[in-house]
Amino acid sequence: MNLMTRLAIDPKKKEAILTAALEEFSKEGFNANTDKIAEKAGVSKGSVFRYFGNKQKLYIAAVTQAFDTLIDNTDFNVWKDSPDFVHMVINATRYKLTLEKRYPTEFALAMLVYTKDTK
């Protein structure tokens, strides 16, 4: 049996790590603690790095997932269906609040990335 067969990727573990990372990065940005991520995911810290390589790759995966979720669930007609600029801004603001309530973790991480996280 080769090493790769023995160490097969467990999709549930990978998803648990990514979910925990998304939560922690949404609160702390890149400064999130990988020990906390591992603990929340119910895996060892070594597993975090085995599945994602390093903290930066895990961060990129979490940010990518956050943006993918938001983009996949955004109705861009909110902007197109407005009769004028003022209504577009009002509709977009209301819609932003709806998305923020529906996807609070993803939205928090996206806003953190846009506003201050530089890693």
PDB file of C-alpha atoms in Angstrom:
ATOM      1  CA  MET A   1       0.000   0.000   0.000  1.00  0.00           C
ATOM      2  CA  ASN A   2       1.514   3.329  -0.967  1.00  0.00           C
ATOM      3  CA  LEU A   3       1.485   6.399   1.261  1.00  0.00           C
ATOM      4  CA  MET A   4      -1.107   8.276  -0.843  1.00  0.00           C
ATOM      5  CA  THR A   5      -3.598   5.421  -0.516  1.00  0.00           C
ATOM      6  CA  ARG A   6      -3.187   5.358   3.239  1.00  0.00           C
ATOM      7  CA  LEU A   7      -3.569   9.124   3.516  1.00  0.00           C
ATOM      8  CA  ALA A   8      -6.615   9.593   1.340  1.00  0.00           C
ATOM      9  CA  ILE A   9      -8.341  12.945   1.579  1.00  0.00           C
ATOM     10  CA  ASP A  10     -11.489  12.878   3.689  1.00  0.00           C
ATOM     11  CA  PRO A  11     -13.925  15.380   2.116  1.00  0.00           C
ATOM     12  CA  LYS A  12     -15.764  15.815   5.433  1.00  0.00           C
ATOM     13  CA  LYS A  13     -12.561  16.752   7.258  1.00  0.00           C
ATOM     14  CA  LYS A  14     -11.544  19.119   4.496  1.00  0.00           C
ATOM     15  CA  GLU A  15     -14.956  20.802   4.591  1.00  0.00           C
ATOM     16  CA  ALA A  16     -14.840  21.032   8.406  1.00  0.00           C
ATOM     17  CA  ILE A  17     -11.433  22.704   8.241  1.00  0.00           C
ATOM     18  CA  LEU A  18     -12.584  25.138   5.580  1.00  0.00           C
ATOM     19  CA  THR A  19     -15.757  26.001   7.507  1.00  0.00           C
ATOM     20  CA  ALA A  20     -13.786  26.586  10.704  1.00  0.00           C
ATOM     21  CA  ALA A  21     -11.222  28.654   8.803  1.00  0.00           C
ATOM     22  CA  LEU A  22     -13.923  30.782   7.232  1.00  0.00           C
ATOM     23  CA  GLU A  23     -15.361  31.488  10.686  1.00  0.00           C
ATOM     24  CA  GLU A  24     -12.011  32.334  12.255  1.00  0.00           C
ATOM     25  CA  PHE A  25     -10.699  34.390   9.334  1.00  0.00           C
ATOM     26  CA  SER A  26     -13.982  36.340   9.256  1.00  0.00           C
ATOM     27  CA  LYS A  27     -13.296  37.435  12.838  1.00  0.00           C
ATOM     28  CA  GLU A  28      -9.519  37.811  12.899  1.00  0.00           C
ATOM     29  CA  GLY A  29      -8.421  38.151   9.293  1.00  0.00           C
ATOM     30  CA  PHE A  30      -5.139  36.503   8.375  1.00  0.00           C
ATOM     31  CA  ASN A  31      -4.133  36.732  12.056  1.00  0.00           C
ATOM     32  CA  ALA A  32      -6.573  33.925  12.893  1.00  0.00           C
ATOM     33  CA  ASN A  33      -5.043  31.161  14.970  1.00  0.00           C
ATOM     34  CA  THR A  34      -4.606  27.825  13.187  1.00  0.00           C
ATOM     35  CA  ASP A  35      -4.856  26.010  16.542  1.00  0.00           C
ATOM     36  CA  LYS A  36      -8.389  27.405  16.944  1.00  0.00           C
ATOM     37  CA  ILE A  37      -9.231  26.431  13.377  1.00  0.00           C
ATOM     38  CA  ALA A  38      -8.073  22.867  14.023  1.00  0.00           C
ATOM     39  CA  GLU A  39      -9.963  22.706  17.317  1.00  0.00           C
ATOM     40  CA  LYS A  40     -13.209  23.989  15.748  1.00  0.00           C
ATOM     41  CA  ALA A  41     -12.821  21.539  12.862  1.00  0.00           C
ATOM     42  CA  GLY A  42     -12.179  18.646  15.235  1.00  0.00           C
ATOM     43  CA  VAL A  43      -8.841  17.789  13.645  1.00  0.00           C
ATOM     44  CA  SER A  44      -5.180  18.079  14.539  1.00  0.00           C
ATOM     45  CA  LYS A  45      -3.202  21.142  13.530  1.00  0.00           C
ATOM     46  CA  GLY A  46      -1.141  18.830  11.318  1.00  0.00           C
ATOM     47  CA  SER A  47      -4.293  17.887   9.421  1.00  0.00           C
ATOM     48  CA  VAL A  48      -4.999  21.547   8.700  1.00  0.00           C
ATOM     49  CA  PHE A  49      -1.628  21.831   6.991  1.00  0.00           C
ATOM     50  CA  ARG A  50      -1.901  18.410   5.360  1.00  0.00           C
ATOM     51  CA  TYR A  51      -5.133  19.394   3.686  1.00  0.00           C
ATOM     52  CA  PHE A  52      -4.230  22.972   2.755  1.00  0.00           C
ATOM     53  CA  GLY A  53      -0.434  23.158   2.739  1.00  0.00           C
ATOM     54  CA  ASN A  54       0.021  26.350   4.735  1.00  0.00           C
ATOM     55  CA  LYS A  55      -1.940  29.145   6.378  1.00  0.00           C
ATOM     56  CA  GLN A  56      -1.854  31.383   3.315  1.00  0.00           C
ATOM     57  CA  LYS A  57      -3.359  28.666   1.092  1.00  0.00           C
ATOM     58  CA  LEU A  58      -6.039  28.007   3.717  1.00  0.00           C
ATOM     59  CA  TYR A  59      -6.806  31.741   3.867  1.00  0.00           C
ATOM     60  CA  ILE A  60      -7.077  31.938   0.083  1.00  0.00           C
ATOM     61  CA  ALA A  61      -9.384  28.903   0.063  1.00  0.00           C
ATOM     62  CA  ALA A  62     -11.614  30.475   2.733  1.00  0.00           C
ATOM     63  CA  VAL A  63     -11.756  33.833   0.943  1.00  0.00           C
ATOM     64  CA  THR A  64     -12.465  32.094  -2.364  1.00  0.00           C
ATOM     65  CA  GLN A  65     -15.276  30.089  -0.803  1.00  0.00           C
ATOM     66  CA  ALA A  66     -16.762  33.219   0.784  1.00  0.00           C
ATOM     67  CA  PHE A  67     -16.768  35.120  -2.509  1.00  0.00           C
ATOM     68  CA  ASP A  68     -18.017  32.116  -4.493  1.00  0.00           C
ATOM     69  CA  THR A  69     -20.940  31.705  -2.087  1.00  0.00           C
ATOM     70  CA  LEU A  70     -21.828  35.390  -2.278  1.00  0.00           C
ATOM     71  CA  ILE A  71     -21.506  35.601  -6.058  1.00  0.00           C
ATOM     72  CA  ASP A  72     -23.413  32.363  -6.637  1.00  0.00           C
ATOM     73  CA  ASN A  73     -26.277  33.675  -4.510  1.00  0.00           C
ATOM     74  CA  THR A  74     -26.409  37.267  -5.724  1.00  0.00           C
ATOM     75  CA  ASP A  75     -29.186  38.492  -7.980  1.00  0.00           C
ATOM     76  CA  PHE A  76     -27.540  41.145 -10.125  1.00  0.00           C
ATOM     77  CA  ASN A  77     -30.930  42.259 -11.456  1.00  0.00           C
ATOM     78  CA  VAL A  78     -31.213  44.442  -8.350  1.00  0.00           C
ATOM     79  CA  TRP A  79     -29.000  46.944 -10.143  1.00  0.00           C
ATOM     80  CA  LYS A  80     -30.405  46.488 -13.640  1.00  0.00           C
ATOM     81  CA  ASP A  81     -34.070  46.688 -12.657  1.00  0.00           C
ATOM     82  CA  SER A  82     -33.818  50.085 -10.948  1.00  0.00           C
ATOM     83  CA  PRO A  83     -35.417  53.003 -12.792  1.00  0.00           C
ATOM     84  CA  ASP A  84     -32.692  55.483 -11.831  1.00  0.00           C
ATOM     85  CA  PHE A  85     -29.460  55.868  -9.871  1.00  0.00           C
ATOM     86  CA  VAL A  86     -31.115  56.772  -6.553  1.00  0.00           C
ATOM     87  CA  HIS A  87     -33.348  53.703  -6.645  1.00  0.00           C
ATOM     88  CA  MET A  88     -30.396  51.560  -7.672  1.00  0.00           C
ATOM     89  CA  VAL A  89     -28.468  52.685  -4.568  1.00  0.00           C
ATOM     90  CA  ILE A  90     -31.489  52.132  -2.318  1.00  0.00           C
ATOM     91  CA  ASN A  91     -32.221  48.699  -3.801  1.00  0.00           C
ATOM     92  CA  ALA A  92     -28.556  47.702  -3.681  1.00  0.00           C
ATOM     93  CA  THR A  93     -28.274  48.756  -0.027  1.00  0.00           C
ATOM     94  CA  ARG A  94     -31.361  46.784   0.936  1.00  0.00           C
ATOM     95  CA  TYR A  95     -30.085  43.813  -0.999  1.00  0.00           C
ATOM     96  CA  LYS A  96     -26.675  44.068   0.669  1.00  0.00           C
ATOM     97  CA  LEU A  97     -28.371  43.873   4.067  1.00  0.00           C
ATOM     98  CA  THR A  98     -30.318  40.810   2.944  1.00  0.00           C
ATOM     99  CA  LEU A  99     -27.143  39.057   1.787  1.00  0.00           C
ATOM    100  CA  GLU A 100     -25.346  40.033   4.973  1.00  0.00           C
ATOM    101  CA  LYS A 101     -28.104  38.441   7.084  1.00  0.00           C
ATOM    102  CA  ARG A 102     -28.232  35.302   4.939  1.00  0.00           C
ATOM    103  CA  TYR A 103     -24.446  34.791   4.741  1.00  0.00           C
ATOM    104  CA  PRO A 104     -22.984  36.589   7.778  1.00  0.00           C
ATOM    105  CA  THR A 105     -19.660  34.741   7.919  1.00  0.00           C
ATOM    106  CA  GLU A 106     -18.960  34.990   4.208  1.00  0.00           C
ATOM    107  CA  PHE A 107     -19.984  38.636   4.160  1.00  0.00           C
ATOM    108  CA  ALA A 108     -17.817  39.465   7.181  1.00  0.00           C
ATOM    109  CA  LEU A 109     -14.760  37.898   5.575  1.00  0.00           C
ATOM    110  CA  ALA A 110     -15.423  39.622   2.244  1.00  0.00           C
ATOM    111  CA  MET A 111     -15.741  43.005   3.944  1.00  0.00           C
ATOM    112  CA  LEU A 112     -12.609  42.371   5.993  1.00  0.00           C
ATOM    113  CA  VAL A 113     -10.661  41.566   2.835  1.00  0.00           C
ATOM    114  CA  TYR A 114     -11.939  44.681   1.076  1.00  0.00           C
ATOM    115  CA  THR A 115     -11.444  47.049   3.973  1.00  0.00           C
ATOM    116  CA  LYS A 116      -8.279  46.128   5.797  1.00  0.00           C
ATOM    117  CA  ASP A 117      -6.823  42.641   5.576  1.00  0.00           C
ATOM    118  CA  THR A 118      -3.723  42.849   3.429  1.00  0.00           C
ATOM    119  CA  LYS A 119      -2.408  39.269   3.472  1.00  0.00           C
TER     120      LYS A 119
END
